Amino acid sequence: MSFTLRGTSSTAGARGALRGLLVAATLAVPSWAQAKTIRAVMHSDLRVIDPIITTAYITRDHGYMVYDTLLAMDSNFKVQPQMADWKVSEDRLTYTFTLRDGLKWHDGKPVTAEDCVASLRRWGARDGMGQKLMEFTASLEATDAKTITLKLKEPYGLVLESIGKPSSVVPFMMPKRIAETPPDKAIPEQIGSGPFKFEQADFQPGVRAVYVKNKDYVPRSEPPSWTSGGKVVKVDRVEWITMPDPQTAMNAIQSGDIDFIETPLFDLLPVLEANKELESRVLNILGYQTLGRMNFLYPPFDNVKVRRAALLALNQKNVLDALVGNPKYYKVCGAIFGCDTPYATDVGSESLVKGDGMAEAKKLLAESGYDGTPVVIMAPGDVVTLKAQPIVSAQLLRAAGFQVNVLAMDWQTVVTLRASQKPPKEGGWNMFFTNWVGADILNPVVHVTLNGKGKSGGWFGWPDDPKMEALRDAFVRAESPDERKKIATDIQQRNYEQVTYIPLGEYRVPSVWRKELTGVLDGAATPVFWNVDKAD
């Protein structure tokens, strides 16, 4: 089935066919036909719905719909109270959090400090920033129904920033009985205290996810700012419609069958921007860093010389030209903590930025003893912002002398498969690509890709690097900005020496929505659907 563009040569028949497709996808039910509903096409299909077990952003977005957080970050990068406020002892060793009144789980039971302690412990076992906080923690207890007491072994300067982090594996609060699920197993049900309730009965992976307004939710009184402040829900229902074909999604938003597209295809933006019924804006103002990650457990990337040869073969401009195309929306930049940030530096990134490392890559690969072991690259074809990287990188690796197998799959399969530690010959992998939002790379602790804990707690790829861990510990103990800057530079140098991961540049992508929607918020973790209203 194909559709032509509204405003050019669109026909009533095509629009009617598209509406038929959407009706089939959403399984319209008369009981809610009159509800004020936002229909959104997100950047990916939702399949993994435990927001602690994966770093996938679609699961994070799901988490913000269903769950709430103790603390949250505002647009000034300042941590604010959300479910709780706090006090810090004079010796900076005791943090006391007090839950605000009116907090209820979706099943009607009150939120307690015991629930939150269990939630923090599960998060702290999975998240890189949470793991580091727990290493400095002496005790974490519920001292009464509304009070959480965190005691440290020594002062740690990122306590509030850790609990209030806006992205990746967010410390979402869950009932104790759910939060006590082992951190390596998915939670059995979706019960939060957030602004929306998840409609489990309507959840159809590959088709749609449905959220309804939590009428018992009591928002904070402050204005919304990033993930902090009042989360006021102004619609009855939000549906995430799976629509992997960008052309179909574009036609659907122009005809009014959907209301919002998170990541339209860059090539289609001029058509969408010319439509006066639509609005477009970059919502994630920190942008994205795109990157490649290798598997350190198996050949050929268990050999640092082979990893360095791969690094030298790749270059950012080729990837960004294929991924984005328009230089208006991308930036060549080797800073692992983000361009134009306090810890930005080009140290170690010269070949990536200049794109002149191929000759050296061939030489180093020949010297490394590489025996032709195929590099198995996972290549998702259903996410606009992840399709180009594996294809371009495979071509460059082949040019350097690597044997490469590209496995086509959808993104949710990548999200599931990348957790496997099986050898590539038994269904495992050697390399995948992903994107981090700026909030997830700002410093060495939040930047989970730098975790050097190996198989015992590292991120997918599992580099075992005690020196990197020592540098990260030194960073959190540093007392001056200059000292932290120096350590951050040392960490970047270590990243490029060991090829912990390969940053492939930064980009920003506008979201697009119909002008019937108002109150769409920007932030470090977007999109969110509180504060958004829809005209009748």
Coordinates of C-alpha atoms in Angstrom, one line a residue:
M1 CA 0.0 0.0 0.0
S2 CA 1.4 3.5 -0.9
F3 CA 0.2 7.0 -0.2
T4 CA 0.9 10.3 -1.9
L5 CA 1.4 13.6 -0.1
R6 CA -1.4 15.8 1.1
G7 CA -1.0 19.2 -0.4
T8 CA 0.6 17.8 -3.5
S9 CA -1.3 14.9 -5.1
S10 CA -3.1 13.3 -2.2
T11 CA -6.4 11.6 -3.0
A12 CA -9.5 10.9 -1.0
G13 CA -9.0 7.2 -1.7
A14 CA -5.5 7.1 -0.2
R15 CA -6.7 9.0 2.9
G16 CA -9.6 6.7 3.3
A17 CA -7.3 3.7 3.1
L18 CA -5.0 5.2 5.6
R19 CA -7.9 5.8 8.0
G20 CA -8.8 2.2 7.6
L21 CA -5.3 1.2 8.5
L22 CA -5.4 3.3 11.6
V23 CA -8.8 2.0 12.7
A24 CA -7.5 -1.6 12.3
A25 CA -4.4 -0.6 14.3
T26 CA -6.2 1.1 17.2
L27 CA -9.2 -1.3 17.4
A28 CA -11.6 1.6 18.2
V29 CA -14.0 0.9 21.0
P30 CA -17.2 3.0 21.3
S31 CA -16.9 3.4 25.1
W32 CA -14.0 5.8 24.7
A33 CA -14.7 7.1 21.2
Q34 CA -15.5 10.6 22.6
A35 CA -12.5 10.7 24.8
K36 CA -9.9 13.5 24.2
T37 CA -7.1 11.4 22.7
I38 CA -3.7 12.1 21.5
R39 CA -2.3 9.7 18.9
A40 CA 1.4 9.7 18.7
V41 CA 4.0 7.9 16.6
M42 CA 7.0 7.5 18.7
H43 CA 10.6 6.8 17.6
S44 CA 10.2 3.1 18.3
D45 CA 7.8 0.3 19.0
L46 CA 7.4 -0.4 22.7
R47 CA 8.0 -4.0 23.7
V48 CA 10.2 -3.9 26.9
I49 CA 8.1 -2.2 29.6
D50 CA 10.3 -2.5 32.6
P51 CA 12.1 0.9 32.8
I52 CA 14.9 -0.3 35.1
I53 CA 15.9 -3.3 33.0
T54 CA 16.9 -1.4 29.8
T55 CA 18.4 1.9 28.8
A56 CA 16.0 2.0 25.7
Y57 CA 14.5 5.5 25.5
I58 CA 11.1 4.2 24.4
T59 CA 11.0 2.3 27.7
R60 CA 12.1 5.5 29.6
D61 CA 9.3 7.4 27.9
H62 CA 6.9 4.7 29.0
G63 CA 8.3 5.1 32.5
Y64 CA 7.5 8.8 32.7
M65 CA 3.9 8.1 31.7
V66 CA 3.3 5.5 34.4
Y67 CA 5.8 6.3 37.3
D68 CA 7.0 9.3 39.2
T69 CA 10.4 10.1 40.8
L70 CA 11.5 11.4 44.2
L71 CA 13.4 14.2 42.7
A72 CA 13.6 15.7 39.2
M73 CA 15.8 18.1 37.1
D74 CA 14.6 21.4 35.8
S75 CA 15.7 23.4 32.8
N76 CA 18.5 25.1 34.7
F77 CA 20.0 21.7 35.5
K78 CA 18.9 22.1 39.1
V79 CA 17.4 19.2 41.1
Q80 CA 14.0 19.9 42.5
P81 CA 11.6 18.1 44.8
Q82 CA 9.1 15.8 43.0
M83 CA 7.6 13.1 45.2
A84 CA 9.8 14.2 48.2
D85 CA 11.8 17.1 49.5
W86 CA 15.1 16.6 51.4
K87 CA 17.6 17.8 54.1
V88 CA 21.3 17.2 54.2
S89 CA 23.3 16.9 57.5
E90 CA 26.2 19.3 58.1
D91 CA 28.8 16.6 57.6
R92 CA 27.2 15.8 54.2
L93 CA 26.8 12.1 55.2
T94 CA 23.1 11.9 55.9
Y95 CA 20.3 12.7 53.4
T96 CA 16.7 12.7 54.7
F97 CA 13.9 12.5 52.1
T98 CA 10.3 13.2 53.2
L99 CA 7.4 12.1 50.9
R100 CA 4.8 14.7 50.1
D101 CA 1.1 14.1 51.0
G102 CA -1.4 12.6 48.6
L103 CA 0.8 10.0 46.8
K104 CA -1.1 6.9 45.7
W105 CA -0.2 3.9 43.6
H106 CA -2.5 3.2 40.7
D107 CA -4.1 0.3 42.7
G108 CA -5.2 2.9 45.3
K109 CA -2.7 2.0 48.0
P110 CA -0.6 4.8 49.6
V111 CA 3.0 5.3 48.6
T112 CA 5.4 4.5 51.5
A113 CA 9.0 5.0 52.2
E114 CA 9.5 1.3 52.2
D115 CA 8.3 1.2 48.6
C116 CA 10.8 3.9 47.7
V117 CA 13.7 2.2 49.4
A118 CA 13.0 -1.0 47.5
S119 CA 12.8 1.0 44.3
L120 CA 16.1 2.8 44.9
R121 CA 17.8 -0.5 45.6
R122 CA 16.6 -2.1 42.5
W123 CA 17.6 0.9 40.4
G124 CA 21.0 1.1 42.1
A125 CA 21.7 -2.5 41.1
R126 CA 21.1 -1.7 37.4
D127 CA 22.0 1.9 36.6
G128 CA 25.6 3.0 36.3
M129 CA 25.0 6.2 38.2
G130 CA 23.0 4.3 40.8
Q131 CA 25.7 1.7 41.2
K132 CA 28.3 4.3 41.9
L133 CA 26.0 5.9 44.5
M134 CA 25.4 2.6 46.2
E135 CA 29.2 2.1 46.4
F136 CA 29.3 5.2 48.6
T137 CA 26.2 4.3 50.6
A138 CA 26.5 2.9 54.2
S139 CA 22.7 2.4 54.7
L140 CA 19.4 3.1 53.0
E141 CA 16.3 2.7 55.2
A142 CA 12.7 3.7 55.7
T143 CA 12.7 5.3 59.1
D144 CA 8.9 5.8 59.1
A145 CA 6.1 5.7 56.6
K146 CA 7.1 8.9 54.9
T147 CA 10.8 9.2 55.6
I148 CA 13.8 7.7 53.7
T149 CA 17.2 8.0 55.3
L150 CA 20.4 7.6 53.2
K151 CA 23.7 7.5 55.0
L152 CA 27.0 7.7 53.2
K153 CA 30.4 6.2 53.9
E154 CA 32.0 9.4 52.8
P155 CA 30.8 12.6 51.2
Y156 CA 29.5 12.1 47.7
G157 CA 28.7 15.1 45.6
L158 CA 26.3 13.6 43.2
V159 CA 23.6 12.2 45.5
L160 CA 20.8 14.5 44.4
E161 CA 21.9 14.5 40.7
S162 CA 21.8 10.7 40.8
I163 CA 18.3 10.4 42.3
G164 CA 17.0 13.3 40.1
K165 CA 18.6 12.1 36.8
P166 CA 16.2 12.8 33.9
S167 CA 17.1 10.1 31.4
S168 CA 18.2 6.6 30.6
V169 CA 17.6 4.3 33.6
V170 CA 15.6 6.7 35.7
P171 CA 15.0 5.9 39.4
F172 CA 11.2 5.5 39.0
M173 CA 9.3 4.6 42.2
M174 CA 7.3 1.4 42.3
P175 CA 5.4 -0.6 45.0
K176 CA 7.7 -2.6 47.2
R177 CA 6.2 -5.9 46.0
I178 CA 7.1 -5.0 42.4
A179 CA 10.4 -3.3 43.2
E180 CA 11.6 -6.5 45.0
T181 CA 11.7 -8.3 41.6
P182 CA 15.3 -9.3 41.0
P183 CA 17.0 -6.6 38.9
D184 CA 17.8 -9.0 36.1
K185 CA 14.1 -10.0 35.7
A186 CA 11.3 -8.0 34.2
I187 CA 8.7 -6.7 36.7
P188 CA 5.3 -8.6 36.5
E189 CA 3.0 -5.6 36.3
Q190 CA 2.9 -1.9 35.6
I191 CA 1.7 -0.1 38.8
G192 CA 3.1 3.4 39.3
S193 CA 2.0 6.6 41.0
G194 CA 2.5 8.8 37.9
P195 CA 0.2 11.0 35.9
F196 CA -1.0 8.2 33.5
K197 CA -2.1 4.6 33.9
F198 CA -1.0 1.9 31.6
E199 CA -3.8 0.0 29.9
Q200 CA -2.3 -3.5 30.0
A201 CA -5.4 -5.1 28.3
D202 CA -5.0 -2.7 25.3
F203 CA -1.2 -3.2 24.9
Q204 CA -0.3 -4.8 21.6
P205 CA 3.4 -4.8 20.9
G206 CA 3.9 -3.9 17.3
V207 CA 0.5 -2.1 17.2
R208 CA -0.1 0.3 20.0
A209 CA 0.4 1.2 23.7
V210 CA -2.4 3.0 25.5
Y211 CA -2.3 5.3 28.6
V212 CA -5.3 6.9 30.4
K213 CA -5.4 9.9 32.7
N214 CA -4.7 9.0 36.4
K215 CA -7.6 10.9 38.0
D216 CA -6.1 10.3 41.5
Y217 CA -2.8 12.0 40.6
V218 CA -2.1 15.2 42.6
P219 CA 0.3 17.4 40.6
R220 CA 2.8 19.7 42.2
S221 CA 1.9 23.4 42.2
E222 CA 5.0 24.6 40.4
P223 CA 5.0 25.1 36.6
P224 CA 6.4 22.2 34.6
S225 CA 10.1 22.4 33.8
W226 CA 11.7 19.4 32.1
T227 CA 10.8 16.4 34.3
S228 CA 10.1 18.6 37.3
G229 CA 7.1 20.6 38.5
G230 CA 3.4 20.1 38.0
K231 CA 2.5 17.1 35.7
V232 CA -1.0 18.2 34.8
V233 CA -2.8 15.9 32.5
K234 CA -5.2 17.7 30.2
V235 CA -6.4 14.8 27.9
D236 CA -8.2 11.6 28.7
R237 CA -6.0 9.2 26.7
V238 CA -2.7 8.9 24.9
E239 CA -2.1 6.2 22.3
W240 CA 1.3 5.3 20.9
I241 CA 0.7 4.0 17.4
T242 CA 3.4 1.8 15.8
M243 CA 4.0 3.1 12.3
P244 CA 7.5 2.2 11.2
D245 CA 7.1 3.5 7.6
P246 CA 8.0 7.3 7.8
Q247 CA 6.0 8.0 4.6
T248 CA 2.8 6.5 6.1
A249 CA 3.4 8.5 9.3
M250 CA 3.8 11.7 7.4
N251 CA 0.6 11.2 5.4
A252 CA -1.2 10.3 8.7
I253 CA -0.3 13.5 10.5
Q254 CA -1.1 15.6 7.5
S255 CA -4.6 14.0 7.2
G256 CA -5.2 14.4 11.0
D257 CA -5.3 10.7 11.7
I258 CA -2.4 11.1 14.1
D259 CA -1.4 14.1 16.1
F260 CA 2.3 13.8 16.8
I261 CA 5.5 12.3 15.3
E262 CA 8.5 12.2 17.6
T263 CA 11.2 11.6 14.9
P264 CA 10.2 12.2 11.3
L265 CA 12.5 11.2 8.5
F266 CA 15.0 14.1 7.9
D267 CA 14.3 14.0 4.1
L268 CA 10.5 14.6 4.8
L269 CA 11.0 17.6 7.1
P270 CA 10.7 20.2 4.3
V271 CA 7.2 18.9 3.3
L272 CA 6.1 18.8 7.0
E273 CA 7.5 22.2 7.7
A274 CA 5.7 23.7 4.8
N275 CA 2.3 22.5 6.1
K276 CA 0.6 25.4 8.0
E277 CA -1.5 22.9 10.0
L278 CA 1.7 21.5 11.6
E279 CA 4.3 22.8 14.1
S280 CA 7.8 21.5 14.3
R281 CA 10.5 22.1 17.0
V282 CA 13.5 20.4 18.5
L283 CA 12.2 19.3 21.9
N284 CA 15.3 17.7 23.2
I285 CA 17.5 20.8 23.3
L286 CA 20.6 18.9 24.5
G287 CA 20.4 16.8 21.3
Y288 CA 21.8 13.2 20.8
Q289 CA 25.2 11.6 20.5
T290 CA 25.2 8.6 18.2
L291 CA 27.7 5.9 18.9
G292 CA 29.0 2.4 18.2
R293 CA 29.6 -0.2 20.9
M294 CA 31.7 -3.4 20.6
N295 CA 31.5 -6.6 22.5
F296 CA 34.6 -7.0 24.6
L297 CA 34.0 -10.7 25.5
Y298 CA 34.7 -12.4 22.2
P299 CA 36.9 -12.1 19.1
P300 CA 37.7 -10.0 17.3
F301 CA 37.0 -7.1 19.7
D302 CA 38.5 -8.7 22.7
N303 CA 41.8 -7.5 21.2
V304 CA 42.5 -3.8 21.8
K305 CA 44.5 -3.4 18.6
V306 CA 41.5 -4.7 16.6
R307 CA 39.2 -2.2 18.4
R308 CA 41.6 0.6 17.6
A309 CA 41.7 -0.4 13.9
A310 CA 37.9 -0.2 13.8
L311 CA 38.0 3.2 15.5
L312 CA 40.5 4.5 12.9
A313 CA 38.4 3.1 10.0
L314 CA 35.3 5.0 11.1
N315 CA 34.6 8.7 10.7
Q316 CA 31.8 10.9 11.9
K317 CA 31.0 12.9 8.8
N318 CA 30.2 9.8 6.7
V319 CA 27.8 8.5 9.4
L320 CA 26.2 11.9 10.0
D321 CA 25.7 12.6 6.3
A322 CA 23.9 9.3 5.9
L323 CA 21.9 9.6 9.2
V324 CA 20.9 13.2 9.0
G325 CA 22.1 14.7 5.7
N326 CA 21.4 18.3 6.5
P327 CA 24.4 19.9 8.4
K328 CA 21.8 22.3 10.0
Y329 CA 20.9 19.4 12.3
Y330 CA 24.3 17.7 13.0
K331 CA 27.7 18.5 14.4
V332 CA 31.1 16.7 14.0
C333 CA 32.5 16.5 17.5
G334 CA 34.7 14.0 19.3
A335 CA 33.9 15.2 22.9
I336 CA 32.5 12.2 24.7
F337 CA 30.8 14.4 27.3
G338 CA 29.0 16.5 24.6
C339 CA 30.0 19.4 22.4
D340 CA 30.1 22.8 24.1
T341 CA 29.8 21.4 27.6
P342 CA 32.0 22.0 30.6
Y343 CA 34.0 18.8 30.0
A344 CA 34.2 19.1 26.2
T345 CA 37.6 18.3 24.6
D346 CA 38.9 16.8 21.3
V347 CA 41.6 14.7 23.0
G348 CA 42.0 11.3 21.3
S349 CA 39.2 11.9 18.7
E350 CA 41.4 13.3 15.8
S351 CA 40.8 10.5 13.2
L352 CA 37.1 10.4 13.9
V353 CA 36.7 14.1 13.4
K354 CA 39.1 14.5 10.4
G355 CA 38.1 11.2 8.8
D356 CA 41.7 10.4 7.8
G357 CA 42.4 7.2 9.7
M358 CA 41.8 4.5 7.0
A359 CA 45.4 3.9 6.0
E360 CA 46.5 3.5 9.6
A361 CA 43.4 1.3 10.3
K362 CA 44.5 -1.1 7.5
K363 CA 48.1 -1.2 8.9
L364 CA 47.1 -1.7 12.5
L365 CA 44.6 -4.5 11.6
A366 CA 47.3 -6.3 9.7
E367 CA 49.6 -6.0 12.8
S368 CA 46.9 -7.1 15.2
G369 CA 46.8 -10.7 14.1
Y370 CA 43.2 -10.4 13.0
D371 CA 42.3 -13.8 11.5
G372 CA 39.1 -12.8 9.5
T373 CA 36.7 -13.6 12.3
P374 CA 33.4 -12.0 11.1
V375 CA 32.1 -8.9 12.9
V376 CA 28.4 -9.5 13.6
I377 CA 26.6 -6.1 13.5
M378 CA 23.0 -5.8 14.6
A379 CA 21.2 -3.4 12.2
P380 CA 17.6 -2.2 13.1
G381 CA 15.6 -1.1 10.2
D382 CA 12.5 0.3 11.9
V383 CA 14.0 3.3 13.7
V384 CA 14.8 6.4 11.6
T385 CA 17.7 7.5 13.8
L386 CA 19.4 4.1 13.9
K387 CA 19.2 2.8 10.3
A388 CA 22.2 4.4 8.8
Q389 CA 25.0 3.8 11.4
P390 CA 25.4 0.0 11.0
I391 CA 25.3 0.2 7.2
V392 CA 27.8 3.0 6.8
S393 CA 30.1 1.5 9.5
A394 CA 30.0 -2.0 7.9
Q395 CA 31.2 -0.4 4.6
L396 CA 34.0 1.4 6.3
L397 CA 35.1 -1.7 8.3
R398 CA 35.1 -3.8 5.2
A399 CA 37.3 -1.2 3.5
A400 CA 39.8 -1.5 6.3
G401 CA 39.9 -5.3 5.9
F402 CA 37.3 -6.6 8.3
Q403 CA 34.9 -9.4 7.4
V404 CA 31.4 -8.1 8.4
N405 CA 28.0 -9.8 8.7
V406 CA 25.1 -7.4 9.1
L407 CA 22.0 -8.8 10.8
A408 CA 18.7 -7.1 9.9
M409 CA 16.2 -6.9 12.7
D410 CA 13.9 -4.4 14.5
W411 CA 15.1 -2.2 17.4
Q412 CA 13.3 -4.0 20.1
T413 CA 15.1 -7.2 19.0
V414 CA 18.4 -5.3 19.3
V415 CA 17.4 -4.1 22.8
T416 CA 16.7 -7.7 23.8
L417 CA 19.6 -9.4 22.0
R418 CA 22.3 -6.9 23.2
A419 CA 21.8 -8.2 26.7
S420 CA 23.0 -11.7 25.6
Q421 CA 26.5 -12.7 26.5
K422 CA 26.5 -15.7 24.2
P423 CA 29.3 -15.9 21.6
P424 CA 28.4 -14.5 18.2
K425 CA 28.5 -18.1 16.7
E426 CA 25.7 -19.0 19.2
G427 CA 23.4 -16.1 18.4
G428 CA 25.4 -13.3 20.1
W429 CA 26.8 -10.2 18.6
N430 CA 30.0 -8.1 18.1
M431 CA 28.7 -4.6 17.5
F432 CA 25.6 -2.4 17.7
F433 CA 24.8 1.3 17.5
T434 CA 22.6 3.5 19.6
N435 CA 22.0 7.1 20.6
W436 CA 22.4 8.9 23.9
V437 CA 20.6 12.1 24.7
G438 CA 22.8 14.9 26.0
A439 CA 21.6 14.4 29.6
D440 CA 23.0 10.9 29.6
I441 CA 26.6 11.8 28.7
L442 CA 27.2 15.1 30.7
N443 CA 29.8 13.6 33.1
P444 CA 31.8 10.4 33.7
V445 CA 29.3 9.0 36.2
V446 CA 26.0 9.5 34.4
H447 CA 27.7 8.3 31.2
V448 CA 26.9 4.5 31.5
T449 CA 28.9 3.6 28.4
L450 CA 32.1 4.3 30.3
N451 CA 31.3 1.8 33.0
G452 CA 34.3 -0.5 33.4
K453 CA 32.9 -3.2 35.6
G454 CA 32.8 -5.9 33.0
K455 CA 30.4 -8.8 33.2
S456 CA 29.6 -8.1 36.9
G457 CA 27.8 -4.8 36.4
G458 CA 28.9 -3.2 33.2
W459 CA 26.7 -2.0 30.3
F460 CA 26.2 -4.1 27.2
G461 CA 29.6 -4.9 25.7
W462 CA 31.1 -5.4 29.2
P463 CA 34.6 -3.8 29.1
D464 CA 36.5 -4.8 32.2
D465 CA 38.7 -1.7 33.0
P466 CA 39.7 -1.1 36.6
K467 CA 41.7 2.0 35.6
M468 CA 38.6 3.5 34.1
E469 CA 36.7 2.8 37.3
A470 CA 39.5 4.4 39.4
L471 CA 39.2 7.5 37.2
R472 CA 35.5 7.7 37.7
D473 CA 35.9 7.3 41.4
A474 CA 38.5 10.1 41.4
F475 CA 36.1 12.3 39.5
V476 CA 33.3 12.0 42.2
R477 CA 35.9 12.7 45.0
A478 CA 37.4 15.7 43.3
E479 CA 36.6 19.0 45.1
S480 CA 37.3 21.6 42.4
P481 CA 35.9 22.2 38.9
D482 CA 39.5 22.3 37.5
E483 CA 40.4 19.0 39.1
R484 CA 37.2 17.4 37.7
K485 CA 37.9 18.9 34.2
K486 CA 41.4 17.3 34.2
I487 CA 40.0 13.9 35.3
A488 CA 37.3 14.1 32.7
T489 CA 39.9 14.7 30.0
D490 CA 41.9 11.7 31.3
I491 CA 38.8 9.6 31.1
Q492 CA 38.2 10.7 27.5
Q493 CA 41.8 9.8 26.7
R494 CA 41.3 6.3 28.3
N495 CA 38.1 5.8 26.3
Y496 CA 40.0 6.4 23.0
E497 CA 43.0 4.3 24.1
Q498 CA 40.8 1.3 25.0
V499 CA 38.0 2.1 22.5
T500 CA 35.4 1.7 25.2
Y501 CA 33.0 3.1 22.7
I502 CA 33.1 5.2 19.5
P503 CA 31.2 8.5 19.5
L504 CA 30.0 9.2 16.0
G505 CA 28.8 12.8 16.3
E506 CA 25.8 14.8 17.5
Y507 CA 22.5 15.6 16.0
R508 CA 19.1 17.2 16.7
V509 CA 15.8 16.1 15.2
P510 CA 12.6 18.2 15.3
S511 CA 9.4 16.6 16.4
V512 CA 6.2 17.5 14.5
W513 CA 2.6 17.9 15.7
R514 CA -0.7 19.2 14.6
K515 CA -1.5 22.7 15.9
E516 CA -4.6 21.3 17.7
L517 CA -2.0 20.3 20.3
T518 CA -0.8 23.0 22.7
G519 CA 1.5 23.0 25.7
V520 CA 4.1 20.6 24.2
L521 CA 7.1 20.7 26.5
D522 CA 10.9 20.6 25.7
G523 CA 13.4 19.0 28.0
A524 CA 16.2 16.6 28.5
A525 CA 13.9 13.5 28.2
T526 CA 11.2 14.1 25.6
P527 CA 8.5 13.7 24.6
V528 CA 6.3 13.9 27.7
F529 CA 2.5 14.2 27.4
W530 CA 1.5 16.0 30.6
N531 CA 0.7 19.7 30.1
V532 CA -0.4 18.9 26.5
D533 CA -4.0 19.8 25.5
K534 CA -5.9 19.1 22.4
A535 CA -8.5 21.3 20.9
D536 CA -12.0 19.8 20.5

